[in-house]
Amino acid sequence: MGNVGAKEIPQLLSADGRRIDGRRLDELRSITMKVGPLTRADGSAFVEWGENKVMAAVYGPREVHPRHLMQTSKAIIQCRYNMAAFSVDERKRPGQDRRSQEISKVITEAFESVVFTEEFPKTSIDVYIEVLQANAGTRCAGLVAASLALADAGIPMADLVSAVAVGKVAGRIALDLKKEEDNFGEADLPMALVPQSGRLVLIQMEGHMNRDELRQALDLGTKGCREIYERMREALRAKYDTPGRAEPAGVPA
Amino acid sequence: MGKRLFASVMGYATWREPYVRVVPFAGRYSPKPHDVIVGIVQDVQKTFWLLDIDASRWAPLHTSGTSWEPGPGELDQFLRIGEAVLVAVENLDATGKIGVTMKGEGLGKLSGGTLATVSPAKIPRVIGKGGSMIHSITQLTGTQVAVGQNGRIWIEGSSEGILRVRECLRIIETEGQRSGLTERIEGFLRSTGPTDDTGPRMPPSADEDRPDRNGAREEPSGPDDAPDIPSNESHEGEGSWET
């Protein structure tokens, strides 16, 4: 890393089907989620996903700041995805660039389909996503963190949004690409799912896949999203499960 | 979705015959008519002030809702940005506008004292059954306390008194789900009582009239105390559970 001269493509898949970090094709990186680390925000969450570290904070519903953005019939959602200067090997020039604007926009749109915005007319729900360390899949990690933060803020939603990236690595469809696989693989497809309804609320792709591969990728991604969804629910429950209190009993997992 | 019920927010779910009630864990203050709340002036307009009441919107306080009669543009002679007032929610319209008034028993500008904040969900606990908790706190600390349903609590008294009230609020906020809270708060205040130099500075008798300043008003919400010990368990809202 940081070795600019080295253009050699690493071997992404070993003979026995293991990936560069030893995972199988359908395996996620390790994930930890913490709900509510920021006490002064209305809601917050910190997600470590592989080598990604992402913090999300939610404020609102509150007064709309640039007043002309106000909508009389519903709340507006304003997401800001931002990468810290130190989040990648080579210093990222601080501030919004085209990439982060795009990601902010697609994440906003993903949430607009689940948040009950009509309940809070003339207000704004502000979501801040800060990427502290990046290793591919930050928009998905950011989406998951923001989703938890929205739930933590008590904002009514149809469901949590879960997200994961799938891709094509050394000719095979793989779940949750890490940096090397993203850089040297053939395709990267981040997606976000509303698990209860099965609706896709974000899907982007870079690279090439044929129709069968795409179908396979979507299936694998859906499976990944559902796995992450369970982790998200656990994380939310963990915030309120004090050791002394009885375990939730009648909740079908 | 068929037979499954989903909550839109995280909260305690309680089943009562055909209904399921979810008491949210988090979320901003949602105003109800007649709630007494503490607002902070955010903006001064020609005929009204805009108050931050920790809800999703600012609430306008019109001059007609006060006993003052400022001429146009003279509003800042009565209330300026940053000052706190005790007001009551008067009306809520469909567009989400929150009308408040300062006319009413005990309402008015809050001068002196300090503000503390707890989660609005914990307010019934701060007041206690029939105002018992807030009565004990004011009695034993020799302070004046006004409790806003929006989670803002105004405290006036000696600095020790204020610190002790703040400590009580912290205890209520962190241990509010346990039973016997009023007794424990009283125990705490009595045990730390030796620092009763609060007495001389602010004779406890002076606060006698305080609890009902708004405490009385709060009582109707007493029944909400009920979910004290959530008989059931916490669910996160997005969760699914069959019904």
Coordinates of C-alpha atoms in Angstrom, one line a residue, chain A residues 21-243:
Chain A
D21 CA -7.9 -12.2 3.4
G22 CA -8.8 -15.9 3.7
R23 CA -12.6 -15.4 3.3
R24 CA -14.8 -17.6 1.2
L25 CA -16.7 -16.0 -1.7
D26 CA -19.9 -15.6 0.3
E27 CA -18.3 -14.5 3.5
L28 CA -18.6 -11.0 5.1
R29 CA -15.8 -9.2 6.8
S30 CA -16.1 -8.9 10.6
I31 CA -18.5 -6.2 11.7
T32 CA -19.0 -4.5 15.0
M33 CA -21.7 -1.9 15.6
K34 CA -22.2 0.5 18.5
V35 CA -25.4 2.5 18.8
G36 CA -25.4 5.8 20.6
P37 CA -21.7 6.7 21.1
L38 CA -22.5 10.4 20.5
T39 CA -24.6 11.6 23.4
R40 CA -25.3 15.1 22.1
A41 CA -26.7 14.0 18.8
D42 CA -30.3 12.9 18.6
G43 CA -29.1 9.6 17.4
S44 CA -25.7 8.1 16.5
A45 CA -23.9 4.9 15.6
F46 CA -20.3 3.7 15.0
V47 CA -19.7 0.9 12.6
E48 CA -16.4 -1.0 12.1
W49 CA -16.7 -3.2 9.1
G50 CA -13.5 -4.9 8.1
E51 CA -11.0 -2.1 8.0
N52 CA -13.7 0.6 7.5
K53 CA -14.6 2.8 10.4
V54 CA -17.6 5.0 10.0
M55 CA -19.5 7.3 12.4
A56 CA -23.0 8.5 11.8
A57 CA -24.9 11.2 13.6
V58 CA -28.6 12.2 13.2
Y59 CA -30.2 15.5 14.2
G60 CA -33.8 16.2 13.9
P61 CA -36.5 16.5 12.9
R62 CA -35.6 20.1 13.3
E63 CA -36.0 23.5 11.6
V64 CA -34.9 23.4 8.0
H65 CA -31.8 25.4 7.6
P66 CA -31.6 26.8 4.1
R67 CA -35.2 27.9 4.4
H68 CA -36.1 27.5 0.8
L69 CA -35.5 23.7 1.0
M70 CA -38.5 23.4 3.4
Q71 CA -41.4 21.2 2.2
T72 CA -44.8 22.0 3.5
S73 CA -46.1 18.4 3.4
K74 CA -43.1 16.4 4.8
A75 CA -39.7 16.4 6.3
I76 CA -36.7 16.6 4.1
I77 CA -33.7 14.3 4.6
Q78 CA -30.3 15.8 4.3
C79 CA -27.4 13.4 4.3
R80 CA -23.8 14.3 4.2
Y81 CA -21.3 11.7 3.5
N82 CA -17.7 12.8 4.1
M83 CA -14.3 11.1 4.1
A84 CA -11.8 12.3 6.6
A85 CA -8.5 13.5 5.2
F86 CA -6.7 10.7 7.0
S87 CA -9.2 8.0 6.0
V88 CA -7.1 6.7 3.0
D89 CA -3.4 6.1 2.4
E90 CA -2.9 9.2 0.3
R91 CA -4.3 12.3 1.9
K92 CA -7.9 12.9 0.8
R93 CA -8.4 16.6 0.0
P94 CA -10.9 17.7 2.5
G95 CA -14.4 18.8 1.6
Q96 CA -17.2 17.7 -0.7
D97 CA -16.1 16.4 -4.1
R98 CA -18.2 14.9 -6.9
R99 CA -17.9 11.4 -5.4
S100 CA -19.1 12.4 -1.9
Q101 CA -21.9 14.5 -3.4
E102 CA -23.1 11.5 -5.4
I103 CA -22.9 9.2 -2.4
S104 CA -24.7 11.7 -0.2
K105 CA -27.5 11.9 -2.8
V106 CA -28.0 8.2 -3.2
I107 CA -28.0 7.6 0.5
T108 CA -30.5 10.4 1.0
E109 CA -32.8 8.8 -1.6
A110 CA -32.4 5.4 0.0
F111 CA -33.7 6.8 3.3
E112 CA -36.5 8.8 1.7
S113 CA -38.1 5.5 0.9
V114 CA -38.3 4.2 4.4
V115 CA -38.5 7.2 6.7
F116 CA -42.1 8.4 7.5
T117 CA -41.3 12.0 6.4
E118 CA -45.0 13.0 6.3
E119 CA -45.1 12.9 10.1
F120 CA -42.9 15.9 10.4
P121 CA -43.9 18.6 7.8
K122 CA -41.6 21.6 7.4
T123 CA -38.7 20.0 9.1
S124 CA -35.3 18.6 8.3
I125 CA -33.7 15.3 9.3
D126 CA -30.0 15.8 9.1
V127 CA -27.7 12.8 8.8
Y128 CA -24.0 13.1 8.9
I129 CA -21.8 10.2 7.9
E130 CA -18.1 10.5 8.6
V131 CA -15.7 8.0 7.2
L132 CA -12.7 7.8 9.5
Q133 CA -11.0 4.9 7.8
A134 CA -11.8 3.5 4.4
N135 CA -11.2 0.1 2.9
A136 CA -13.9 -0.3 0.1
G137 CA -17.6 -0.4 0.9
T138 CA -17.8 2.8 2.8
R139 CA -21.1 3.9 1.3
C140 CA -22.6 0.6 2.5
A141 CA -21.0 1.0 6.0
G142 CA -22.1 4.6 6.1
L143 CA -25.7 3.6 5.2
V144 CA -25.8 0.9 7.8
A145 CA -24.4 3.4 10.4
A146 CA -26.9 6.1 9.4
S147 CA -29.7 3.6 9.5
L148 CA -28.8 2.7 13.1
A149 CA -28.4 6.3 14.0
L150 CA -31.9 7.1 12.6
A151 CA -33.4 4.3 14.7
D152 CA -31.5 5.6 17.7
A153 CA -32.9 9.0 17.2
G154 CA -36.4 7.6 17.4
I155 CA -37.3 8.6 13.9
P156 CA -40.2 6.5 12.6
M157 CA -39.3 4.3 9.7
A158 CA -40.9 1.4 7.8
D159 CA -37.7 -0.7 8.3
L160 CA -34.0 -0.4 8.8
V161 CA -32.0 -0.2 5.6
S162 CA -29.2 -2.7 5.2
A163 CA -26.5 -2.6 2.7
V164 CA -23.5 -4.5 1.3
A165 CA -21.3 -4.5 -1.8
V166 CA -21.0 -7.5 -4.1
G167 CA -18.6 -7.8 -6.9
K168 CA -16.7 -9.9 -9.4
V169 CA -13.3 -11.0 -8.3
A170 CA -11.0 -13.2 -10.4
G171 CA -14.1 -14.2 -12.5
R172 CA -16.2 -15.2 -9.5
I173 CA -19.0 -13.4 -7.7
A174 CA -17.9 -12.4 -4.2
L175 CA -19.6 -10.7 -1.3
D176 CA -18.3 -7.6 0.5
L177 CA -15.2 -6.6 -1.4
K178 CA -12.2 -5.2 0.4
K179 CA -9.9 -2.7 -1.1
E180 CA -7.7 -4.9 -3.2
E181 CA -10.7 -6.8 -4.6
D182 CA -12.4 -3.5 -5.4
N183 CA -9.3 -2.1 -7.1
F184 CA -8.3 -5.1 -9.1
G185 CA -11.5 -7.0 -9.4
E186 CA -13.8 -6.8 -12.5
A187 CA -16.9 -5.3 -10.9
D188 CA -18.2 -3.7 -7.8
L189 CA -21.9 -3.5 -7.0
P190 CA -23.0 -1.7 -3.9
M191 CA -26.6 -2.3 -2.9
A192 CA -29.0 -1.4 -0.2
L193 CA -32.1 -3.4 0.8
V194 CA -35.2 -2.9 2.9
P195 CA -35.2 -6.5 4.3
Q196 CA -38.8 -6.8 5.3
S197 CA -40.2 -5.8 2.0
G198 CA -37.3 -7.0 -0.1
R199 CA -37.1 -3.7 -1.9
L200 CA -33.8 -2.4 -3.3
V201 CA -33.3 1.2 -2.4
L202 CA -29.8 1.6 -3.7
I203 CA -28.0 -0.1 -6.5
Q204 CA -24.9 1.1 -8.3
M205 CA -22.3 -0.8 -10.4
E206 CA -18.9 -0.2 -11.7
G207 CA -17.3 -2.7 -14.1
H208 CA -18.8 -5.5 -16.1
M209 CA -21.0 -8.4 -15.4
N210 CA -23.2 -10.5 -17.6
R211 CA -26.8 -11.1 -16.9
D212 CA -26.3 -14.4 -15.0
E213 CA -23.6 -12.9 -13.0
L214 CA -25.7 -9.9 -12.1
R215 CA -28.5 -12.2 -11.0
Q216 CA -26.1 -14.2 -8.9
A217 CA -24.6 -11.0 -7.4
L218 CA -28.0 -9.7 -6.4
D219 CA -28.9 -13.0 -4.7
L220 CA -25.6 -13.0 -2.9
G221 CA -26.0 -9.3 -1.9
T222 CA -29.6 -9.9 -0.7
K223 CA -28.3 -12.7 1.5
G224 CA -25.5 -10.5 2.8
C225 CA -27.9 -7.6 3.6
R226 CA -30.2 -9.9 5.6
E227 CA -27.2 -11.1 7.6
I228 CA -26.2 -7.5 8.3
Y229 CA -29.8 -6.7 9.2
E230 CA -29.8 -9.2 12.0
R231 CA -26.6 -7.7 13.3
M232 CA -28.1 -4.3 13.2
R233 CA -31.1 -5.4 15.2
E234 CA -28.8 -7.0 17.7
A235 CA -26.8 -3.8 18.0
L236 CA -30.0 -1.7 18.6
R237 CA -31.2 -4.1 21.2
A238 CA -27.8 -4.2 22.9
K239 CA -28.1 -0.5 23.7
Y240 CA -31.1 -1.0 25.9
D241 CA -30.3 -4.5 27.3
T242 CA -28.8 -3.6 30.6
P243 CA -27.3 -6.8 32.2

